[in-house]
Coordinates of C-alpha atoms in Angstrom, one line a residue:
Chain A
X1 CA 140.8 111.1 113.0
X2 CA 142.5 107.9 111.8
X3 CA 145.3 107.7 109.3
X4 CA 143.5 105.2 107.2
X5 CA 141.3 107.5 105.0
X6 CA 144.2 109.6 103.9
X7 CA 146.2 106.5 102.9
X8 CA 143.2 105.0 101.1
X9 CA 142.8 108.3 99.2
X10 CA 146.4 108.2 98.3
X11 CA 146.1 104.6 97.1
X12 CA 143.0 105.5 95.0
X13 CA 144.7 108.4 93.4
X14 CA 147.8 106.3 92.6
X15 CA 145.5 103.7 91.0
X16 CA 143.7 106.3 88.9
X17 CA 147.0 107.7 87.7
X18 CA 148.3 104.2 86.8
X19 CA 145.1 103.5 84.8
X20 CA 145.6 106.8 83.0
X21 CA 149.2 106.1 82.1
X22 CA 148.1 102.7 80.7
X23 CA 145.2 103.9 78.6
X24 CA 145.9 107.4 77.3
X25 CA 147.6 108.0 73.9
X26 CA 148.7 111.7 74.2
X27 CA 152.1 111.9 75.8
X28 CA 151.2 115.1 77.7
X29 CA 148.1 113.5 79.3
X30 CA 150.3 110.5 80.2
X31 CA 152.6 113.0 81.9
X32 CA 149.6 114.5 83.9
X33 CA 148.8 111.0 85.1
X34 CA 152.4 110.5 86.2
X35 CA 152.0 113.7 88.2
X36 CA 148.8 112.3 89.8
X37 CA 150.8 109.2 90.9
X38 CA 153.6 111.4 92.3
X39 CA 151.0 113.5 94.2
X40 CA 149.5 110.3 95.6
X41 CA 152.9 109.3 97.0
X42 CA 153.3 112.8 98.4
X43 CA 150.0 112.5 100.3
X44 CA 151.3 109.2 101.8
X45 CA 154.5 110.9 102.8
X46 CA 152.7 113.8 104.5
X47 CA 150.3 111.4 106.2
X48 CA 153.1 109.3 107.6
X49 CA 154.9 112.5 108.8
X50 CA 151.8 113.4 110.7
X51 CA 151.5 109.8 112.0
X52 CA 155.0 109.8 113.4
X53 CA 154.8 113.3 114.6
X54 CA 158.0 114.5 112.8
X55 CA 158.8 116.6 109.8
X56 CA 160.9 114.1 107.7
X57 CA 157.9 113.0 105.6
X58 CA 157.0 116.5 104.8
X59 CA 160.6 117.3 103.7
X60 CA 160.5 114.2 101.5
X61 CA 157.3 115.4 99.9
X62 CA 158.9 118.8 99.3
X63 CA 161.9 117.2 97.7
X64 CA 159.6 115.0 95.5
X65 CA 157.8 118.1 94.3
X66 CA 161.1 119.8 93.3
X67 CA 162.3 116.7 91.5
X68 CA 158.9 116.4 89.8
X69 CA 159.2 120.0 88.5
X70 CA 162.6 119.2 87.0
X71 CA 161.2 116.0 85.5
X72 CA 158.3 117.9 83.9
X73 CA 160.7 120.4 82.4
X74 CA 162.9 117.8 80.7
X75 CA 160.1 115.5 79.8
X76 CA 158.1 118.3 78.1
X77 CA 161.2 119.4 76.2
X78 CA 161.6 115.8 74.9
X79 CA 157.9 115.6 73.9
X80 CA 158.1 118.9 72.0
X81 CA 161.3 117.8 70.3
X82 CA 159.6 114.5 69.2
X83 CA 156.6 116.5 68.0
X84 CA 158.9 118.6 66.0
X85 CA 160.5 115.7 64.1
X86 CA 157.5 113.3 63.9
X87 CA 154.6 115.8 63.9
X88 CA 152.8 113.8 66.6
X89 CA 152.4 113.8 70.4
X90 CA 151.0 110.3 70.5
X91 CA 153.0 107.7 72.5
X92 CA 152.0 105.1 69.9
X93 CA 154.0 106.9 67.2
X94 CA 157.2 106.9 69.2
X95 CA 158.0 103.3 68.4
X96 CA 161.5 103.9 66.9
X97 CA 163.2 101.3 69.2
X98 CA 160.6 98.6 68.6
X99 CA 162.2 96.6 65.8
Chain B
X1 CA 131.7 113.5 112.6
X2 CA 134.3 116.2 113.2
X3 CA 134.9 119.2 111.1
X4 CA 138.2 117.8 109.9
X5 CA 136.5 114.6 108.9
X6 CA 133.8 116.4 106.9
X7 CA 136.5 118.6 105.2
X8 CA 138.5 115.5 104.4
X9 CA 135.4 113.8 102.8
X10 CA 134.9 116.9 100.7
X11 CA 138.5 117.2 99.6
X12 CA 138.8 113.5 99.0
X13 CA 135.7 113.3 96.8
X14 CA 136.9 116.3 94.9
X15 CA 140.3 114.8 94.3
X16 CA 139.1 111.4 93.2
X17 CA 136.3 112.8 91.0
X18 CA 138.5 115.3 89.2
X19 CA 141.3 112.7 88.9
X20 CA 138.9 110.4 87.2
X21 CA 137.9 113.3 84.8
X22 CA 141.6 114.0 84.1
X23 CA 142.0 110.4 83.0
X24 CA 138.7 110.1 81.1
X25 CA 137.8 113.5 79.5
X26 CA 137.8 113.7 75.7
X27 CA 139.2 117.2 75.6
X28 CA 142.9 117.5 76.2
X29 CA 142.9 121.0 77.7
X30 CA 140.1 120.2 80.1
X31 CA 142.2 117.3 81.4
X32 CA 144.9 119.9 82.4
X33 CA 142.3 122.1 84.0
X34 CA 140.8 119.2 86.0
X35 CA 144.3 118.5 87.2
X36 CA 144.3 121.9 88.8
X37 CA 141.2 120.9 90.8
X38 CA 142.9 117.6 91.9
X39 CA 146.0 119.3 93.0
X40 CA 144.1 122.0 94.8
X41 CA 142.1 119.4 96.7
X42 CA 145.3 117.6 97.6
X43 CA 146.7 120.9 98.9
X44 CA 143.6 121.1 101.1
X45 CA 144.4 117.6 102.4
X46 CA 147.9 118.7 103.3
X47 CA 146.5 121.7 105.2
X48 CA 144.2 119.2 107.1
X49 CA 147.3 117.2 108.0
X50 CA 149.1 120.4 109.3
X51 CA 151.6 120.5 106.5
X52 CA 151.1 124.2 105.8
X53 CA 154.4 124.8 104.0
X54 CA 153.9 121.7 101.7
X55 CA 150.4 122.9 100.8
X56 CA 151.7 126.3 99.7
X57 CA 154.5 124.8 97.8
X58 CA 152.0 122.5 96.1
X59 CA 150.0 125.5 95.0
X60 CA 153.0 127.4 93.9
X61 CA 154.9 124.7 92.1
X62 CA 152.1 122.4 90.8
X63 CA 149.2 124.8 90.1
X64 CA 151.4 127.8 89.3
X65 CA 154.2 126.2 87.3
X66 CA 153.7 122.6 86.3
X67 CA 150.1 123.0 85.0
X68 CA 151.0 126.2 83.1
X69 CA 153.9 124.3 81.5
X70 CA 151.6 121.4 80.6
X71 CA 149.2 123.9 79.0
X72 CA 152.1 125.5 77.0
X73 CA 153.2 122.0 75.9
X74 CA 149.6 121.3 74.8
X75 CA 149.6 124.5 72.7
X76 CA 153.1 123.8 71.3
X77 CA 152.1 120.3 70.1
X78 CA 148.9 121.8 68.5
X79 CA 146.6 119.8 70.6
X80 CA 143.0 120.2 69.3
X81 CA 140.6 121.8 71.8
X82 CA 137.5 120.0 70.7
X83 CA 136.1 116.6 71.6
X84 CA 138.3 113.9 70.1
X85 CA 138.0 110.2 69.5
X86 CA 140.8 107.7 69.6
X87 CA 142.3 109.2 72.7
X88 CA 142.7 105.9 74.5
X89 CA 144.6 102.8 73.5
X90 CA 142.8 99.5 72.8
X91 CA 143.9 97.7 75.9
X92 CA 141.4 99.3 78.2
X93 CA 140.3 96.0 79.8
X94 CA 143.8 94.9 80.6
X95 CA 144.7 98.4 81.9
X96 CA 141.6 98.4 84.1
X97 CA 142.4 95.0 85.5
X98 CA 146.0 95.9 86.2
X99 CA 145.1 99.2 87.8
X100 CA 142.4 97.4 89.8
X101 CA 144.8 94.8 91.1
X102 CA 147.3 97.6 92.0
X103 CA 144.6 99.5 93.9
X104 CA 143.4 96.4 95.7
X105 CA 147.0 95.5 96.8
X106 CA 147.7 99.0 98.0
X107 CA 144.5 99.4 99.9
X108 CA 144.9 96.0 101.5
X109 CA 148.4 96.7 102.6
X110 CA 147.5 100.1 104.0
X111 CA 144.5 98.8 105.9
X112 CA 146.5 95.8 107.2
X113 CA 149.4 97.9 108.2
X114 CA 147.8 101.0 109.7
X115 CA 144.3 99.9 110.4
X116 CA 143.9 101.3 113.9
X117 CA 146.4 104.1 113.7
X118 CA 145.3 107.6 114.7
X119 CA 146.6 111.0 113.9
X120 CA 145.8 113.9 116.1
X121 CA 144.6 116.8 114.0
X122 CA 143.8 119.0 116.9
X123 CA 147.2 120.2 117.9
X124 CA 148.8 123.2 116.3
X125 CA 150.4 123.1 112.9
X126 CA 153.7 121.3 112.8
X127 CA 154.7 122.0 109.2
X128 CA 155.0 125.8 109.3
X129 CA 157.6 127.5 107.1
X130 CA 159.7 128.2 110.2
X131 CA 159.9 124.6 111.3
X132 CA 160.4 123.3 107.8
X133 CA 163.2 125.8 107.2
X134 CA 164.8 124.7 110.5
X135 CA 164.6 121.0 109.6
X136 CA 165.9 121.5 106.0
X137 CA 168.9 123.7 106.9
X138 CA 169.7 121.7 110.1
X139 CA 169.4 118.1 108.9
X140 CA 168.8 118.1 105.2
X141 CA 171.4 120.6 103.8
X142 CA 173.2 118.1 101.6
X143 CA 170.1 116.8 99.7
X144 CA 169.0 120.4 99.4
X145 CA 172.2 121.5 97.7
X146 CA 172.2 118.4 95.5
X147 CA 168.6 119.4 94.5
X148 CA 169.9 122.8 93.4
X149 CA 172.4 121.1 91.1
X150 CA 169.7 118.9 89.8
X151 CA 167.5 121.9 89.0
X152 CA 170.4 123.5 87.1
X153 CA 171.1 120.3 85.2
X154 CA 167.4 120.1 84.2
X155 CA 167.4 123.7 83.1
X156 CA 170.4 123.2 80.9
X157 CA 169.0 119.9 79.6
X158 CA 165.7 121.5 78.7
X159 CA 167.4 124.4 76.8
X160 CA 169.7 122.0 74.9
X161 CA 166.8 119.7 74.0
X162 CA 164.4 122.4 72.8
X163 CA 166.9 124.4 70.7
X164 CA 166.0 124.2 67.1
X165 CA 167.8 121.8 64.8
X166 CA 169.3 124.6 62.7
X167 CA 171.2 126.2 65.5
X168 CA 172.6 122.9 66.8
X169 CA 173.6 122.0 63.2
X170 CA 175.8 125.1 63.0
X171 CA 177.8 124.1 66.1
X172 CA 178.2 120.4 65.4
X173 CA 178.5 120.1 61.6

């Protein structure tokens, strides 16, 4: 089987994630879309690992997953803190630095 | 078409369809649940590519921990469970155009760069836990240790951030 379909799937998922980040208002759903993009990158890593016949890409994907878990923990703590002070989880309301 | 190709088609269709639902559904909790389907389908793709360990880590970390955390955050921010309006911003057209261009560029680059490349999916699994452990602790020890420090920092950061205002006010008047 050729490498191409896996990479095209990865590109499609990345595109869908980017679209979601751009259109959704709820900060947590934006987070889910970021996770989609990270997973698309992971799929590309694993595909290239298979393509080159070594394990480095799989290890990179593993590291990305762990960093993503740390990122989710801190990000959600920030979102919950913003919700506590401003009573809203919408990214449009977090415009404190705008003016 | 081979069995692997058929399975890939199935997993890919599942992943793309549920990812679209994550982005477009009008119920916030459903969006998290569709994310589970996407991540599971991706884990299936990893298995097809022989990355057994990565697939199990995907299930454990993403489906087991990250999605549960997201659901908890949805509950903590009092997200309504019903159908909602006004979930998307007004710049839908610009966003679609941007995402479309990104997708076009990515697909073009991938097809141009790896058009005829083949992977052999017949040989035995290369990414078993044994070989991954060997590779991590033989060649990637330093990044692994740095990662443990990063996780500790994230843990401390999350605790500091999510402490209530009252308790932090006592310590730093």
